[in-house]
C-alpha cells in the first residue's frame, strides 16, 4: 500500500481545508465548490438550506447502472469545523502543512479528509457500473449539535430513498464503530431580584438558587455512576452528567439578579432520556416556586440548546459486515464522542462510524491526520465502489 495519498485526493483535501467553515461562519463557499465538482461528475445535487439561507446541506445520489436511485449506501460527512480561537498553533490553521507524514490543519482529522476522499472519488463513482446507488450526505453545523443533519435526513426520508445502510466518516482510525452515546445540552437561566449586598435579605440571589440546580445535577451524576445503567463497551460505561459553565453576577457588592447554568448528559441508548430530562425540568420548577415565594418576578427558564441521539447498531447488521469487507477494522468499540450516526439510525437507516484519523487529534491545536489514514480511506472507498458494482 502506498504511503502517500493520490495527488488528486490531497489537492481536494487542501482546498476544502482552506475554506474557513467554523460553525459560526457560512459554509456556502465550500458548498459551491462541492456542487461544481458533483455536476462535473454528472450528478445534480440537492441543497437543503437553513432558515436564513446562509448554510446548506448537500445530498447527491449516484444512480445504479439501471437508473435506480433508491436503496444503496449513504456516505455521510459534516462540512463545519470547531474554532481555533485561543489555541497556540505551530502553523496556520487553515493553510495545510505536511510534516513527517502528517497533514496539519483545522479539519484535517475532523473531518475534511474523509470529505476530500469522497469528492476526489466522485468521477470514479460516476463512471462505475453500480448495482445499487451511492449517496453523499454532507451537513452543516454538526459541531454545534448536529443541527443540519436533522433536515438532511428528513430529506432522505421524504424522497423515499430508503438506503440499506450509512457510513459516517468521523475519525475512528478506520475502525468500524457501532455505538456512541446521545448528547443532551441544557441551559437554565435563573432570574432573581438584584439589590445592594448590604440589603441582601431583601433581594433574591440568582446564584444561590442556581447552585441548588448544580447540586441536583451533580447528584444525578453520582446516581448514574453508582447505579447505572451500564454498558461495558464504553470507556466510561454509564451515562455522564456534568455542569460545564456558569455565568452570573455583575459586582461583588450586588446581589445577582441573573445566573445561567449550562449542563449536559451523555446518555446510553438504554437510558430513558425523556424521564431524565423531566427530572431536570421538575427541579427547575421546584427552585422557581421557592424563589417566587420571596418575589413573584423570579423565574427559572430551562431550554435544550443541543441534542443528538445515540446509536447502538447490532453487530449482525449488514452495514457492519459490509464496512469490514471494504476494509474497516472490525471492532466492538463504542466511542465517547457524538456523531450524526444516531440521526440516521433514528430514521431506520442502519449506521456505523468509520473514517480516517484519530479523534484524539480533533479540536486540538495543531490538529493532524496521518497520511497513512487517508490512504486507508482511499482503499476503503475503492473497495466500496467495487463491492457495489454490478
Tab-separated table of C-alpha atoms in Angstrom:
chain	number	residue	atom	x	y	z
A	1	UNK	CA	0.000	0.000	0.000
A	2	UNK	CA	1.444	3.418	-0.919
A	3	UNK	CA	2.386	5.663	1.965
A	4	UNK	CA	1.047	8.812	0.270
A	5	UNK	CA	-2.493	9.539	-0.898
A	6	UNK	CA	-3.241	10.236	-4.541
A	7	UNK	CA	-2.350	13.744	-5.692
A	8	UNK	CA	-5.993	14.387	-6.604
A	9	UNK	CA	-7.094	13.443	-3.087
A	10	UNK	CA	-4.515	15.682	-1.427
A	11	UNK	CA	-5.434	18.564	-3.715
A	12	UNK	CA	-9.100	18.207	-2.807
A	13	UNK	CA	-8.455	17.966	0.943
A	14	UNK	CA	-6.186	21.012	0.740
A	15	UNK	CA	-8.844	23.093	-0.987
A	16	UNK	CA	-11.548	22.046	1.466
A	17	UNK	CA	-9.400	22.918	4.476
A	18	UNK	CA	-8.735	26.398	3.103
A	19	UNK	CA	-12.430	27.196	3.470
A	20	UNK	CA	-12.956	28.560	6.983
A	21	UNK	CA	-16.137	26.682	7.793
A	22	UNK	CA	-16.053	27.256	11.538
A	23	UNK	CA	-19.649	26.649	12.607
A	24	UNK	CA	-20.305	30.354	13.238
A	25	UNK	CA	-19.454	31.054	9.572
A	26	UNK	CA	-21.326	30.201	6.374
A	27	UNK	CA	-20.350	27.018	4.536
A	28	UNK	CA	-21.726	28.185	1.175
A	29	UNK	CA	-18.350	28.764	-0.485
A	30	UNK	CA	-17.407	25.141	0.226
A	31	UNK	CA	-20.869	24.032	-0.901
A	32	UNK	CA	-20.481	25.917	-4.192
A	33	UNK	CA	-17.238	24.088	-4.893
A	34	UNK	CA	-18.814	20.766	-3.956
A	35	UNK	CA	-21.784	21.375	-6.246
A	36	UNK	CA	-19.477	22.242	-9.148
A	37	UNK	CA	-17.467	19.046	-8.649
A	38	UNK	CA	-20.566	16.881	-8.451
A	39	UNK	CA	-22.082	18.453	-11.552
A	40	UNK	CA	-18.820	17.882	-13.399
A	41	UNK	CA	-19.199	14.196	-12.464
A	42	UNK	CA	-22.724	14.199	-13.908
A	43	UNK	CA	-24.671	14.320	-10.662
A	44	UNK	CA	-27.157	17.061	-9.785
A	45	UNK	CA	-27.091	17.626	-6.011
A	46	UNK	CA	-29.970	18.760	-3.835
A	47	UNK	CA	-29.337	21.587	-1.375
A	48	UNK	CA	-31.195	21.710	1.926
A	49	UNK	CA	-30.772	25.240	3.271
A	50	UNK	CA	-31.030	26.548	6.801
A	51	UNK	CA	-33.782	29.028	7.667
A	52	UNK	CA	-31.903	32.168	6.580
A	53	UNK	CA	-30.159	30.621	3.593
A	54	UNK	CA	-26.628	31.128	4.918
A	55	UNK	CA	-25.777	27.425	5.167
A	56	UNK	CA	-26.629	24.316	3.224
A	57	UNK	CA	-26.632	20.549	3.404
A	58	UNK	CA	-25.755	18.678	0.220
A	59	UNK	CA	-27.483	15.459	-0.877
A	60	UNK	CA	-26.214	13.792	-4.027
A	61	UNK	CA	-27.172	10.382	-5.444
A	62	UNK	CA	-25.015	8.419	-7.887
A	63	UNK	CA	-27.600	6.127	-9.517
A	64	UNK	CA	-27.201	2.450	-10.231
A	65	UNK	CA	-26.487	1.435	-13.810
A	66	UNK	CA	-30.207	0.846	-14.376
A	67	UNK	CA	-31.036	4.360	-13.163
A	68	UNK	CA	-32.216	3.315	-9.695
A	69	UNK	CA	-31.677	5.957	-7.009
A	70	UNK	CA	-33.367	4.148	-4.123
A	71	UNK	CA	-31.644	1.839	-1.678
A	72	UNK	CA	-27.870	1.759	-1.652
A	73	UNK	CA	-25.386	3.205	0.811
A	74	UNK	CA	-25.103	6.703	2.293
A	75	UNK	CA	-21.673	8.208	2.930
A	76	UNK	CA	-22.024	10.988	5.473
A	77	UNK	CA	-19.728	13.881	6.403
A	78	UNK	CA	-20.082	17.286	8.012
A	79	UNK	CA	-18.601	20.412	6.459
A	80	UNK	CA	-18.045	22.550	9.564
A	81	UNK	CA	-15.111	22.697	11.961
A	82	UNK	CA	-14.574	23.942	15.500
A	83	UNK	CA	-12.941	27.331	16.245
A	84	UNK	CA	-9.215	27.910	16.630
A	85	UNK	CA	-9.707	30.881	18.977
A	86	UNK	CA	-7.177	30.979	21.808
A	87	UNK	CA	-5.241	27.948	20.574
A	88	UNK	CA	-1.486	28.056	20.017
A	89	UNK	CA	-0.789	26.618	16.571
A	90	UNK	CA	2.614	25.870	15.111
A	91	UNK	CA	1.297	26.594	11.614
A	92	UNK	CA	-1.604	28.484	10.040
A	93	UNK	CA	-4.761	26.500	10.935
A	94	UNK	CA	-6.433	26.937	7.547
A	95	UNK	CA	-3.282	26.511	5.449
A	96	UNK	CA	-2.480	22.779	5.357
A	97	UNK	CA	1.103	21.823	6.120
A	98	UNK	CA	2.796	18.451	5.615
A	99	UNK	CA	5.300	17.405	8.263
A	100	UNK	CA	6.701	13.940	8.988
A	101	UNK	CA	3.952	12.004	7.250
A	102	UNK	CA	1.158	14.078	8.768
A	103	UNK	CA	-1.180	16.734	7.408
A	104	UNK	CA	-1.637	19.571	9.921
A	105	UNK	CA	-4.667	21.883	9.714
A	106	UNK	CA	-8.013	22.540	11.302
A	107	UNK	CA	-10.391	19.906	9.972
A	108	UNK	CA	-7.645	17.588	8.738
A	109	UNK	CA	-8.904	14.823	11.039
A	110	UNK	CA	-12.409	16.102	11.767
A	111	UNK	CA	-13.425	15.595	9.011
A	112	UNK	CA	-12.364	17.164	5.738
A	113	UNK	CA	-10.013	14.327	4.832
A	114	UNK	CA	-12.963	11.942	4.558
A	115	UNK	CA	-14.927	14.586	2.672
A	116	UNK	CA	-11.969	15.167	0.358
A	117	UNK	CA	-11.571	11.471	-0.402
A	118	UNK	CA	-15.237	11.240	-1.385
A	119	UNK	CA	-15.112	14.256	-3.674
A	120	UNK	CA	-11.874	13.094	-5.276
A	121	UNK	CA	-13.502	9.707	-5.938
A	122	UNK	CA	-16.732	11.229	-7.344
A	123	UNK	CA	-15.692	10.780	-11.021
A	124	UNK	CA	-14.779	7.143	-10.312
A	125	UNK	CA	-18.128	6.526	-8.627
A	126	UNK	CA	-19.983	8.184	-11.519
A	127	UNK	CA	-18.165	6.005	-14.064
A	128	UNK	CA	-18.776	2.741	-12.190
A	129	UNK	CA	-21.474	0.304	-13.265
A	130	UNK	CA	-23.160	0.370	-9.873
A	131	UNK	CA	-25.565	-2.372	-8.872
A	132	UNK	CA	-27.058	-0.006	-6.307
A	133	UNK	CA	-26.716	3.725	-5.735
A	134	UNK	CA	-24.226	5.580	-3.588
A	135	UNK	CA	-25.433	8.717	-1.825
A	136	UNK	CA	-23.361	11.593	-0.448
A	137	UNK	CA	-24.887	13.400	2.548
A	138	UNK	CA	-22.887	16.457	3.639
A	139	UNK	CA	-24.220	18.525	6.533
A	140	UNK	CA	-23.672	21.884	8.198
A	141	UNK	CA	-23.344	22.676	11.916
A	142	UNK	CA	-22.556	19.215	13.224
A	143	UNK	CA	-20.119	20.711	15.706
A	144	UNK	CA	-22.812	22.762	17.453
A	145	UNK	CA	-25.300	19.975	17.997
A	146	UNK	CA	-25.839	18.024	14.761
A	147	UNK	CA	-28.154	20.791	13.582
A	148	UNK	CA	-28.107	20.429	9.811
A	149	UNK	CA	-28.313	16.641	9.704
A	150	UNK	CA	-31.875	16.651	11.041
A	151	UNK	CA	-33.257	18.315	7.911
A	152	UNK	CA	-30.829	16.386	5.701
A	153	UNK	CA	-32.046	13.014	6.961
A	154	UNK	CA	-35.655	14.244	6.744
A	155	UNK	CA	-34.984	14.971	3.050
A	156	UNK	CA	-33.637	11.456	2.537
A	157	UNK	CA	-36.793	10.067	4.119
A	158	UNK	CA	-39.078	12.451	2.187
A	159	UNK	CA	-37.569	11.335	-1.114
A	160	UNK	CA	-38.135	7.681	-0.232
A	161	UNK	CA	-34.500	6.798	-0.835
A	162	UNK	CA	-34.568	4.022	1.772
A	163	UNK	CA	-30.829	3.300	1.945
A	164	UNK	CA	-29.838	-0.056	3.380
A	165	UNK	CA	-27.016	1.453	5.368
A	166	UNK	CA	-24.966	4.535	6.195
A	167	UNK	CA	-21.309	5.116	6.976
A	168	UNK	CA	-20.453	8.287	8.908
A	169	UNK	CA	-16.803	9.081	8.232
A	170	UNK	CA	-15.904	10.646	11.579
A	171	UNK	CA	-12.341	9.895	12.717
A	172	UNK	CA	-12.283	6.353	14.090
A	173	UNK	CA	-8.812	5.293	12.877
A	174	UNK	CA	-10.740	3.338	10.211
A	175	UNK	CA	-12.290	1.096	12.850
A	176	UNK	CA	-15.942	0.141	12.448
A	177	UNK	CA	-17.704	1.761	15.396
A	178	UNK	CA	-21.229	0.550	16.161
A	179	UNK	CA	-22.187	2.730	19.096
A	180	UNK	CA	-21.973	6.056	20.827
A	181	UNK	CA	-23.949	7.897	23.489
A	182	UNK	CA	-26.508	10.618	22.948
A	183	UNK	CA	-25.721	14.293	23.528
A	184	UNK	CA	-28.172	16.443	25.503
A	185	UNK	CA	-27.235	20.025	26.403
A	186	UNK	CA	-29.310	22.307	28.648
A	187	UNK	CA	-29.284	25.969	29.644
A	188	UNK	CA	-31.034	27.033	32.845
A	189	UNK	CA	-31.447	30.792	33.228
A	190	UNK	CA	-32.242	31.879	36.776
A	191	UNK	CA	-33.801	35.303	37.320
A	192	UNK	CA	-33.739	36.705	40.836
A	193	UNK	CA	-34.001	40.235	42.243
A	194	UNK	CA	-30.936	42.466	42.458
A	195	UNK	CA	-30.220	44.690	45.438
A	196	UNK	CA	-27.223	46.202	47.229
A	197	UNK	CA	-25.421	43.436	49.068
A	198	UNK	CA	-25.870	45.254	52.407
A	199	UNK	CA	-29.608	44.615	51.953
A	200	UNK	CA	-29.187	41.024	50.784
A	201	UNK	CA	-32.256	39.618	52.601
A	202	UNK	CA	-34.473	41.970	50.557
A	203	UNK	CA	-33.247	40.580	47.218
A	204	UNK	CA	-33.362	37.123	45.672
A	205	UNK	CA	-29.917	35.770	44.888
A	206	UNK	CA	-29.920	34.093	41.465
A	207	UNK	CA	-26.508	32.486	42.019
A	208	UNK	CA	-27.622	30.922	45.298
A	209	UNK	CA	-30.680	29.487	43.570
A	210	UNK	CA	-28.577	28.262	40.653
A	211	UNK	CA	-26.280	26.374	43.000
A	212	UNK	CA	-29.249	24.295	44.090
A	213	UNK	CA	-29.624	23.163	40.497
A	214	UNK	CA	-25.902	22.481	40.282
A	215	UNK	CA	-26.078	20.277	43.368
A	216	UNK	CA	-29.049	18.429	41.895
A	217	UNK	CA	-27.260	17.822	38.587
A	218	UNK	CA	-24.158	16.575	40.387
A	219	UNK	CA	-26.367	14.300	42.478
A	220	UNK	CA	-27.799	12.764	39.312
A	221	UNK	CA	-24.234	12.301	38.049
A	222	UNK	CA	-23.379	10.373	41.233
A	223	UNK	CA	-26.525	8.290	40.844
A	224	UNK	CA	-25.678	7.306	37.259
A	225	UNK	CA	-22.089	6.478	38.180
A	226	UNK	CA	-23.133	4.270	41.061
A	227	UNK	CA	-26.386	2.742	39.821
A	228	UNK	CA	-26.165	2.719	36.033
A	229	UNK	CA	-27.448	1.549	33.642
A	230	UNK	CA	-24.079	0.328	32.416
A	231	UNK	CA	-22.556	-0.670	29.092
A	232	UNK	CA	-19.019	-2.024	29.344
A	233	UNK	CA	-18.425	-1.313	25.662
A	234	UNK	CA	-17.621	2.276	26.634
A	235	UNK	CA	-14.520	3.669	28.279
A	236	UNK	CA	-16.938	5.373	30.697
A	237	UNK	CA	-19.630	2.676	30.961
A	238	UNK	CA	-22.512	4.794	32.276
A	239	UNK	CA	-24.409	7.969	31.430
A	240	UNK	CA	-22.315	11.008	32.319
A	241	UNK	CA	-23.873	14.189	33.681
A	242	UNK	CA	-21.912	17.386	34.225
A	243	UNK	CA	-22.201	21.136	34.811
A	244	UNK	CA	-19.787	22.747	32.381
A	245	UNK	CA	-20.342	26.507	32.586
A	246	UNK	CA	-21.833	29.081	34.966
A	247	UNK	CA	-22.300	32.801	34.274
A	248	UNK	CA	-23.698	35.203	36.855
A	249	UNK	CA	-23.345	38.369	38.860
A	250	UNK	CA	-22.207	41.880	37.964
A	251	UNK	CA	-20.310	43.132	41.049
A	252	UNK	CA	-19.079	41.953	44.429
A	253	UNK	CA	-21.444	44.341	46.249
A	254	UNK	CA	-24.615	43.462	44.317
A	255	UNK	CA	-26.966	40.557	44.949
A	256	UNK	CA	-27.128	38.974	41.487
A	257	UNK	CA	-30.377	39.024	39.547
A	258	UNK	CA	-29.162	36.731	36.771
A	259	UNK	CA	-27.304	33.434	36.638
A	260	UNK	CA	-27.093	30.906	33.817
A	261	UNK	CA	-26.076	27.276	34.250
A	262	UNK	CA	-25.080	25.111	31.280
A	263	UNK	CA	-25.072	21.354	31.797
A	264	UNK	CA	-25.315	18.188	29.769
A	265	UNK	CA	-25.752	14.462	29.861
A	266	UNK	CA	-24.267	11.882	27.510
A	267	UNK	CA	-26.736	9.039	27.637
A	268	UNK	CA	-26.586	5.329	26.923
A	269	UNK	CA	-29.199	4.165	24.434
A	270	UNK	CA	-30.776	2.093	27.231
A	271	UNK	CA	-31.452	5.222	29.305
A	272	UNK	CA	-34.946	6.717	29.487
A	273	UNK	CA	-33.925	10.106	28.092
A	274	UNK	CA	-37.345	11.724	28.460
A	275	UNK	CA	-37.600	10.716	32.088
A	276	UNK	CA	-34.180	12.131	32.924
A	277	UNK	CA	-34.909	15.386	31.104
A	278	UNK	CA	-38.151	15.695	33.025
A	279	UNK	CA	-36.292	15.288	36.329
A	280	UNK	CA	-34.193	18.340	35.470
A	281	UNK	CA	-37.297	20.274	34.430
A	282	UNK	CA	-39.082	19.340	37.658
A	283	UNK	CA	-36.150	20.536	39.762
A	284	UNK	CA	-36.164	23.860	37.910
A	285	UNK	CA	-39.875	24.225	38.636
A	286	UNK	CA	-39.261	23.467	42.320
A	287	UNK	CA	-36.499	26.077	42.568
A	288	UNK	CA	-38.622	28.649	40.771
A	289	UNK	CA	-41.562	28.054	43.127
A	290	UNK	CA	-39.321	28.597	46.154
A	291	UNK	CA	-37.908	31.811	44.673
A	292	UNK	CA	-41.376	33.162	43.863
A	293	UNK	CA	-42.363	32.804	47.486
A	294	UNK	CA	-39.900	35.668	48.028
A	295	UNK	CA	-40.734	37.624	44.868
A	296	UNK	CA	-43.212	36.727	42.135
A	297	UNK	CA	-40.914	38.172	39.458
A	298	UNK	CA	-38.423	35.314	39.849
A	299	UNK	CA	-38.103	32.710	37.127
A	300	UNK	CA	-36.092	29.617	36.210
A	301	UNK	CA	-36.157	29.013	32.462
A	302	UNK	CA	-34.832	25.697	31.144
A	303	UNK	CA	-34.025	25.158	27.471
A	304	UNK	CA	-32.454	22.364	25.447
A	305	UNK	CA	-29.707	24.015	23.395
A	306	UNK	CA	-28.395	20.939	21.576
A	307	UNK	CA	-29.353	17.302	21.283
A	308	UNK	CA	-28.395	14.339	19.159
A	309	UNK	CA	-29.452	10.735	19.665
A	310	UNK	CA	-27.069	7.916	20.370
A	311	UNK	CA	-26.610	4.860	18.197
A	312	UNK	CA	-26.206	1.177	19.001
A	313	UNK	CA	-26.192	-0.761	15.739
A	314	UNK	CA	-26.428	-4.512	16.212
A	315	UNK	CA	-23.284	-6.464	15.411
A	316	UNK	CA	-25.226	-8.646	12.958
A	317	UNK	CA	-26.377	-5.675	10.836
A	318	UNK	CA	-25.388	-5.877	7.164
A	319	UNK	CA	-23.680	-2.471	7.279
A	320	UNK	CA	-21.276	-3.761	9.949
A	321	UNK	CA	-20.201	-6.686	7.786
A	322	UNK	CA	-20.011	-4.525	4.671
A	323	UNK	CA	-17.799	-1.916	6.339
A	324	UNK	CA	-15.449	-4.684	7.457
A	325	UNK	CA	-15.491	-6.241	3.973
A	326	UNK	CA	-14.480	-2.879	2.496
A	327	UNK	CA	-11.523	-2.573	4.843
A	328	UNK	CA	-12.809	-1.108	8.087
A	329	UNK	CA	-11.208	-2.764	11.099
A	330	UNK	CA	-13.847	-4.897	12.885
A	331	UNK	CA	-14.376	-3.743	16.457
A	332	UNK	CA	-16.829	-3.942	19.336
A	333	UNK	CA	-15.629	-0.490	20.340
A	334	UNK	CA	-18.102	2.202	21.327
A	335	UNK	CA	-16.936	5.801	21.458
A	336	UNK	CA	-17.463	8.632	23.902
A	337	UNK	CA	-17.896	11.358	21.283
A	338	UNK	CA	-21.152	12.029	19.458
A	339	UNK	CA	-21.831	11.973	15.710
A	340	UNK	CA	-24.720	12.269	13.289
A	341	UNK	CA	-24.991	8.474	13.177
A	342	UNK	CA	-27.836	8.473	15.679
A	343	UNK	CA	-29.938	10.739	13.451
A	344	UNK	CA	-29.617	8.304	10.550
A	345	UNK	CA	-30.287	5.348	12.843
A	346	UNK	CA	-33.385	7.044	14.284
A	347	UNK	CA	-34.733	7.241	10.712
A	348	UNK	CA	-34.379	3.480	10.369
A	349	UNK	CA	-31.066	3.522	8.468
A	350	UNK	CA	-28.521	1.066	9.972
A	351	UNK	CA	-25.396	3.131	10.577
A	352	UNK	CA	-21.780	2.769	11.627
A	353	UNK	CA	-18.945	5.242	12.110
A	354	UNK	CA	-15.792	4.538	10.107
A	355	UNK	CA	-13.393	7.217	8.971
A	356	UNK	CA	-9.753	8.274	8.802
A	357	UNK	CA	-7.905	9.985	11.627
A	358	UNK	CA	-7.866	9.806	15.394
A	359	UNK	CA	-10.456	11.654	17.495
A	360	UNK	CA	-7.633	12.477	19.943
A	361	UNK	CA	-6.308	14.983	17.394
A	362	UNK	CA	-9.695	16.520	16.586
A	363	UNK	CA	-10.429	20.008	18.006
A	364	UNK	CA	-6.883	20.356	19.350
A	365	UNK	CA	-4.265	22.928	18.378
A	366	UNK	CA	-2.052	21.521	15.616
A	367	UNK	CA	-4.780	19.082	14.627
A	368	UNK	CA	-3.369	16.489	12.231
A	369	UNK	CA	-4.052	13.298	10.350
A	370	UNK	CA	-1.558	10.609	9.444
A	371	UNK	CA	-1.254	10.338	5.653
A	372	UNK	CA	-1.482	6.565	6.046
A	373	UNK	CA	-5.014	7.024	7.374
A	374	UNK	CA	-6.018	8.900	4.210
A	375	UNK	CA	-4.518	6.101	2.105
A	376	UNK	CA	-6.544	3.544	4.061
A	377	UNK	CA	-9.674	5.601	3.479
A	378	UNK	CA	-8.981	5.779	-0.272
A	379	UNK	CA	-8.643	1.988	-0.362
A	380	UNK	CA	-11.869	1.652	1.651
A	381	UNK	CA	-13.818	3.760	-0.844
A	382	UNK	CA	-12.266	1.872	-3.785
A	383	UNK	CA	-13.437	-1.435	-2.297
A	384	UNK	CA	-16.848	0.052	-1.546
A	385	UNK	CA	-17.238	1.100	-5.186
A	386	UNK	CA	-16.125	-2.329	-6.399
A	387	UNK	CA	-18.388	-4.078	-3.912
A	388	UNK	CA	-21.444	-2.127	-5.045
A	389	UNK	CA	-20.710	-2.514	-8.750
A	390	UNK	CA	-22.607	-4.904	-10.992
